[in-house]
PDB file of C-alpha atoms in Angstrom:
ATOM      1  CA  ALA A  18      60.401  -4.591 197.312  1.00  0.00           C
ATOM      2  CA  THR A  19      63.697  -5.871 198.696  1.00  0.00           C
ATOM      3  CA  LEU A  20      63.702  -8.120 201.753  1.00  0.00           C
ATOM      4  CA  ALA A  21      65.663  -7.198 204.789  1.00  0.00           C
ATOM      5  CA  ALA A  22      68.958  -9.047 205.231  1.00  0.00           C
ATOM      6  CA  SER A  23      68.858 -11.802 207.795  1.00  0.00           C
ATOM      7  CA  PRO A  24      71.189 -11.273 210.901  1.00  0.00           C
ATOM      8  CA  ALA A  25      73.583 -13.946 209.419  1.00  0.00           C
ATOM      9  CA  GLU A  26      73.751 -12.105 206.129  1.00  0.00           C
ATOM     10  CA  GLU A  27      74.272  -8.790 207.947  1.00  0.00           C
ATOM     11  CA  ALA A  28      77.021 -10.314 209.988  1.00  0.00           C
ATOM     12  CA  SER A  29      78.794 -11.951 206.896  1.00  0.00           C
ATOM     13  CA  GLU A  30      78.601  -8.481 205.091  1.00  0.00           C
ATOM     14  CA  LEU A  31      79.893  -6.676 208.085  1.00  0.00           C
ATOM     15  CA  SER A  32      82.769  -9.140 208.466  1.00  0.00           C
ATOM     16  CA  SER A  33      83.708  -8.860 204.626  1.00  0.00           C
ATOM     17  CA  LYS A  34      83.729  -5.117 204.812  1.00  0.00           C
ATOM     18  CA  LEU A  35      85.834  -5.072 208.023  1.00  0.00           C
ATOM     19  CA  LEU A  36      88.376  -7.490 206.633  1.00  0.00           C
ATOM     20  CA  GLU A  37      88.671  -5.473 203.376  1.00  0.00           C
ATOM     21  CA  TRP A  38      89.092  -2.246 205.348  1.00  0.00           C
ATOM     22  CA  TYR A  39      91.753  -3.924 207.535  1.00  0.00           C
ATOM     23  CA  ASP A  40      93.658  -5.193 204.473  1.00  0.00           C
ATOM     24  CA  ASP A  41      93.651  -1.584 203.074  1.00  0.00           C
ATOM     25  CA  ASN A  42      94.452   0.234 206.292  1.00  0.00           C
ATOM     26  CA  LYS A  43      96.266  -2.052 208.704  1.00  0.00           C
ATOM     27  CA  ARG A  44      99.127  -0.545 210.829  1.00  0.00           C
ATOM     28  CA  ASP A  45     102.616  -2.016 210.745  1.00  0.00           C
ATOM     29  CA  LEU A  46     102.777  -2.978 214.521  1.00  0.00           C
ATOM     30  CA  PRO A  47     105.673  -5.004 216.041  1.00  0.00           C
ATOM     31  CA  TRP A  48     103.498  -7.705 217.451  1.00  0.00           C
ATOM     32  CA  ARG A  49     102.171  -8.418 214.027  1.00  0.00           C
ATOM     33  CA  ARG A  50     105.787  -8.834 212.753  1.00  0.00           C
ATOM     34  CA  ALA A  51     106.658 -11.696 215.221  1.00  0.00           C
ATOM     35  CA  LYS A  52     107.724 -14.900 213.387  1.00  0.00           C
ATOM     36  CA  GLY A  53     107.080 -18.454 214.475  1.00  0.00           C
ATOM     37  CA  THR A  54     103.812 -19.735 216.076  1.00  0.00           C
ATOM     38  CA  GLU A  55     105.026 -19.742 219.620  1.00  0.00           C
ATOM     39  CA  HIS A  56     106.791 -16.329 219.427  1.00  0.00           C
ATOM     40  CA  HIS A  57     103.870 -14.884 217.645  1.00  0.00           C
ATOM     41  CA  ALA A  58     101.306 -16.176 220.249  1.00  0.00           C
ATOM     42  CA  TYR A  59     103.476 -14.710 223.055  1.00  0.00           C
ATOM     43  CA  ALA A  60     103.842 -11.358 221.235  1.00  0.00           C
ATOM     44  CA  VAL A  61     100.034 -11.168 220.570  1.00  0.00           C
ATOM     45  CA  TRP A  62      99.436 -12.045 224.314  1.00  0.00           C
ATOM     46  CA  VAL A  63     101.793  -9.388 225.629  1.00  0.00           C
ATOM     47  CA  SER A  64     100.343  -6.757 223.252  1.00  0.00           C
ATOM     48  CA  GLU A  65      96.767  -7.636 224.139  1.00  0.00           C
ATOM     49  CA  ILE A  66      97.499  -7.173 227.822  1.00  0.00           C
ATOM     50  CA  MET A  67      99.427  -4.004 227.241  1.00  0.00           C
ATOM     51  CA  LEU A  68      96.767  -2.440 225.116  1.00  0.00           C
ATOM     52  CA  GLN A  69      94.126  -2.778 227.757  1.00  0.00           C
ATOM     53  CA  GLN A  70      93.277   0.765 228.777  1.00  0.00           C
ATOM     54  CA  THR A  71      96.354   2.057 226.851  1.00  0.00           C
ATOM     55  CA  ARG A  72      96.706   3.699 223.423  1.00  0.00           C
ATOM     56  CA  VAL A  73      98.757   1.893 220.628  1.00  0.00           C
ATOM     57  CA  ALA A  74     101.192   4.698 220.175  1.00  0.00           C
ATOM     58  CA  THR A  75     102.036   4.457 223.948  1.00  0.00           C
ATOM     59  CA  VAL A  76     102.379   0.547 223.856  1.00  0.00           C
ATOM     60  CA  ILE A  77     104.739   0.307 220.846  1.00  0.00           C
ATOM     61  CA  ASP A  78     107.827   1.430 222.867  1.00  0.00           C
ATOM     62  CA  TYR A  79     106.930  -0.590 225.982  1.00  0.00           C
ATOM     63  CA  PHE A  80     106.292  -3.641 223.823  1.00  0.00           C
ATOM     64  CA  GLU A  81     109.577  -3.481 221.974  1.00  0.00           C
ATOM     65  CA  ARG A  82     111.611  -3.087 225.281  1.00  0.00           C
ATOM     66  CA  TRP A  83     109.631  -5.873 226.892  1.00  0.00           C
ATOM     67  CA  MET A  84     110.338  -8.281 224.020  1.00  0.00           C
ATOM     68  CA  ASP A  85     113.990  -7.395 223.856  1.00  0.00           C
ATOM     69  CA  LYS A  86     114.181  -8.210 227.638  1.00  0.00           C
ATOM     70  CA  TRP A  87     111.872 -11.144 227.671  1.00  0.00           C
ATOM     71  CA  PRO A  88     111.621 -12.646 224.149  1.00  0.00           C
ATOM     72  CA  SER A  89     109.710 -15.775 225.376  1.00  0.00           C
ATOM     73  CA  VAL A  90     107.358 -17.100 227.929  1.00  0.00           C
ATOM     74  CA  GLU A  91     110.287 -18.925 229.483  1.00  0.00           C
ATOM     75  CA  SER A  92     112.311 -15.841 229.918  1.00  0.00           C
ATOM     76  CA  LEU A  93     109.492 -13.902 231.412  1.00  0.00           C
ATOM     77  CA  SER A  94     108.650 -16.724 233.802  1.00  0.00           C
ATOM     78  CA  LYS A  95     112.167 -16.462 235.249  1.00  0.00           C
ATOM     79  CA  ALA A  96     112.003 -12.723 235.787  1.00  0.00           C
ATOM     80  CA  SER A  97     111.399 -11.202 239.287  1.00  0.00           C
ATOM     81  CA  LEU A  98     108.178  -9.408 239.845  1.00  0.00           C
ATOM     82  CA  ASP A  99     110.322  -6.250 240.707  1.00  0.00           C
ATOM     83  CA  GLU A 100     111.887  -6.487 237.249  1.00  0.00           C
ATOM     84  CA  VAL A 101     108.526  -6.866 235.668  1.00  0.00           C
ATOM     85  CA  ASN A 102     106.974  -3.942 237.585  1.00  0.00           C
ATOM     86  CA  GLU A 103     110.091  -1.774 236.724  1.00  0.00           C
ATOM     87  CA  MET A 104     109.708  -2.504 232.980  1.00  0.00           C
ATOM     88  CA  TRP A 105     105.929  -1.820 233.224  1.00  0.00           C
ATOM     89  CA  ALA A 106     106.532   1.553 235.040  1.00  0.00           C
ATOM     90  CA  GLY A 107     104.484   4.296 233.239  1.00  0.00           C
ATOM     91  CA  LEU A 108     101.833   1.930 231.667  1.00  0.00           C
ATOM     92  CA  GLY A 109      99.752   1.967 234.925  1.00  0.00           C
ATOM     93  CA  TYR A 110      97.364  -0.811 236.007  1.00  0.00           C
ATOM     94  CA  TYR A 111     100.162  -2.822 237.332  1.00  0.00           C
ATOM     95  CA  ARG A 112      97.841  -5.869 237.904  1.00  0.00           C
ATOM     96  CA  ARG A 113      98.281  -6.463 234.160  1.00  0.00           C
ATOM     97  CA  ALA A 114     101.990  -6.833 234.612  1.00  0.00           C
ATOM     98  CA  ARG A 115     101.567  -9.184 237.544  1.00  0.00           C
ATOM     99  CA  MET A 116      99.114 -11.247 235.628  1.00  0.00           C
ATOM    100  CA  LEU A 117     101.430 -11.576 232.584  1.00  0.00           C
ATOM    101  CA  HIS A 118     104.275 -12.575 234.953  1.00  0.00           C
ATOM    102  CA  GLN A 119     102.028 -15.140 236.665  1.00  0.00           C
ATOM    103  CA  GLY A 120     100.669 -16.430 233.348  1.00  0.00           C
ATOM    104  CA  ALA A 121     104.023 -17.029 232.083  1.00  0.00           C
ATOM    105  CA  LYS A 122     104.788 -19.100 235.200  1.00  0.00           C
ATOM    106  CA  ASP A 123     101.419 -20.913 234.677  1.00  0.00           C
ATOM    107  CA  ILE A 124     102.356 -21.663 230.976  1.00  0.00           C
ATOM    108  CA  MET A 125     105.676 -23.163 231.996  1.00  0.00           C
ATOM    109  CA  GLU A 126     104.341 -25.276 234.816  1.00  0.00           C
ATOM    110  CA  LYS A 127     101.098 -26.530 233.366  1.00  0.00           C
ATOM    111  CA  HIS A 128     101.492 -26.244 229.544  1.00  0.00           C
ATOM    112  CA  GLY A 129     105.009 -27.145 228.855  1.00  0.00           C
ATOM    113  CA  GLY A 130     106.097 -23.574 228.103  1.00  0.00           C
ATOM    114  CA  LYS A 131     103.608 -23.206 225.143  1.00  0.00           C
ATOM    115  CA  LEU A 132     100.531 -20.983 225.085  1.00  0.00           C
ATOM    116  CA  PRO A 133      97.389 -23.070 224.664  1.00  0.00           C
ATOM    117  CA  SER A 134      96.050 -22.843 221.157  1.00  0.00           C
ATOM    118  CA  THR A 135      92.334 -23.018 222.223  1.00  0.00           C
ATOM    119  CA  VAL A 136      90.166 -20.387 223.805  1.00  0.00           C
ATOM    120  CA  ALA A 137      89.232 -22.702 226.607  1.00  0.00           C
ATOM    121  CA  GLY A 138      92.914 -23.519 227.204  1.00  0.00           C
ATOM    122  CA  LEU A 139      93.970 -19.856 227.139  1.00  0.00           C
ATOM    123  CA  LYS A 140      91.274 -19.079 229.728  1.00  0.00           C
ATOM    124  CA  THR A 141      93.209 -21.291 232.305  1.00  0.00           C
ATOM    125  CA  ILE A 142      96.028 -18.940 232.226  1.00  0.00           C
ATOM    126  CA  ALA A 143      96.194 -16.258 235.007  1.00  0.00           C
ATOM    127  CA  GLY A 144      94.883 -12.920 233.687  1.00  0.00           C
ATOM    128  CA  ILE A 145      93.384 -14.211 230.561  1.00  0.00           C
ATOM    129  CA  GLY A 146      89.626 -13.728 230.253  1.00  0.00           C
ATOM    130  CA  ASP A 147      87.130 -14.191 227.508  1.00  0.00           C
ATOM    131  CA  TYR A 148      88.165 -11.255 225.396  1.00  0.00           C
ATOM    132  CA  THR A 149      91.929 -11.904 225.639  1.00  0.00           C
ATOM    133  CA  ALA A 150      91.461 -15.636 225.048  1.00  0.00           C
ATOM    134  CA  GLY A 151      89.429 -14.938 221.885  1.00  0.00           C
ATOM    135  CA  ALA A 152      91.804 -12.344 220.573  1.00  0.00           C
ATOM    136  CA  VAL A 153      95.000 -14.368 221.099  1.00  0.00           C
ATOM    137  CA  GLY A 154      93.174 -17.546 219.786  1.00  0.00           C
ATOM    138  CA  SER A 155      91.994 -15.851 216.706  1.00  0.00           C
ATOM    139  CA  ILE A 156      95.036 -13.751 215.966  1.00  0.00           C
ATOM    140  CA  ALA A 157      97.767 -16.285 216.869  1.00  0.00           C
ATOM    141  CA  PHE A 158      96.151 -19.541 216.239  1.00  0.00           C
ATOM    142  CA  GLY A 159      93.387 -18.813 213.637  1.00  0.00           C
ATOM    143  CA  VAL A 160      90.597 -19.883 216.053  1.00  0.00           C
ATOM    144  CA  GLN A 161      87.313 -18.631 214.736  1.00  0.00           C
ATOM    145  CA  THR A 162      85.651 -17.109 217.768  1.00  0.00           C
ATOM    146  CA  PRO A 163      83.836 -13.933 218.358  1.00  0.00           C
ATOM    147  CA  VAL A 164      85.695 -11.213 220.072  1.00  0.00           C
ATOM    148  CA  VAL A 165      83.510  -8.369 221.085  1.00  0.00           C
ATOM    149  CA  ASP A 166      84.624  -5.232 222.895  1.00  0.00           C
ATOM    150  CA  GLY A 167      83.497  -1.554 222.926  1.00  0.00           C
ATOM    151  CA  ASN A 168      85.139  -0.923 219.548  1.00  0.00           C
ATOM    152  CA  VAL A 169      83.284  -3.818 217.746  1.00  0.00           C
ATOM    153  CA  VAL A 170      80.032  -2.674 219.203  1.00  0.00           C
ATOM    154  CA  ARG A 171      80.691   0.944 218.140  1.00  0.00           C
ATOM    155  CA  VAL A 172      81.624  -0.096 214.616  1.00  0.00           C
ATOM    156  CA  ALA A 173      78.644  -2.471 214.173  1.00  0.00           C
ATOM    157  CA  SER A 174      76.358   0.176 215.396  1.00  0.00           C
ATOM    158  CA  ARG A 175      77.664   2.647 212.885  1.00  0.00           C
ATOM    159  CA  PHE A 176      77.324   0.017 210.054  1.00  0.00           C
ATOM    160  CA  ARG A 177      73.687  -0.459 210.870  1.00  0.00           C
ATOM    161  CA  ALA A 178      72.904   3.403 211.122  1.00  0.00           C
TER     162      ALA A 178
END
């Protein structure tokens, strides 16, 4: 008789399968093409906020226009809230735009214009909670941290079915 896999072995197997699937199927998205650690971290942060409650296909055009207008944390921090809301028009949930704007100001004032590279540091920025801090930390800075949302739960439950 075969022994059941331990939770750690199951997690390792799931992780390996998901990473293999990602390598084979990942989409070419503009925030994944950002070059340079700081620019990449900013692009990941903007995309993660835009993608909350919004489909990827919708976000792409907004993201590209946003990055053309405000290619850095510093440029966003200098924008007016009216400009930010105008650029956000159509995405809904305007609180996200306000928090990105305030977050950029926080980063300039408290972090010398650079996104913190730790999950704890990211969570000190306005509008960044556990999930977004984990996502930005892992994607932009290679921090190994669990990031669990509804999609992760759905995939994991299918894996175990």
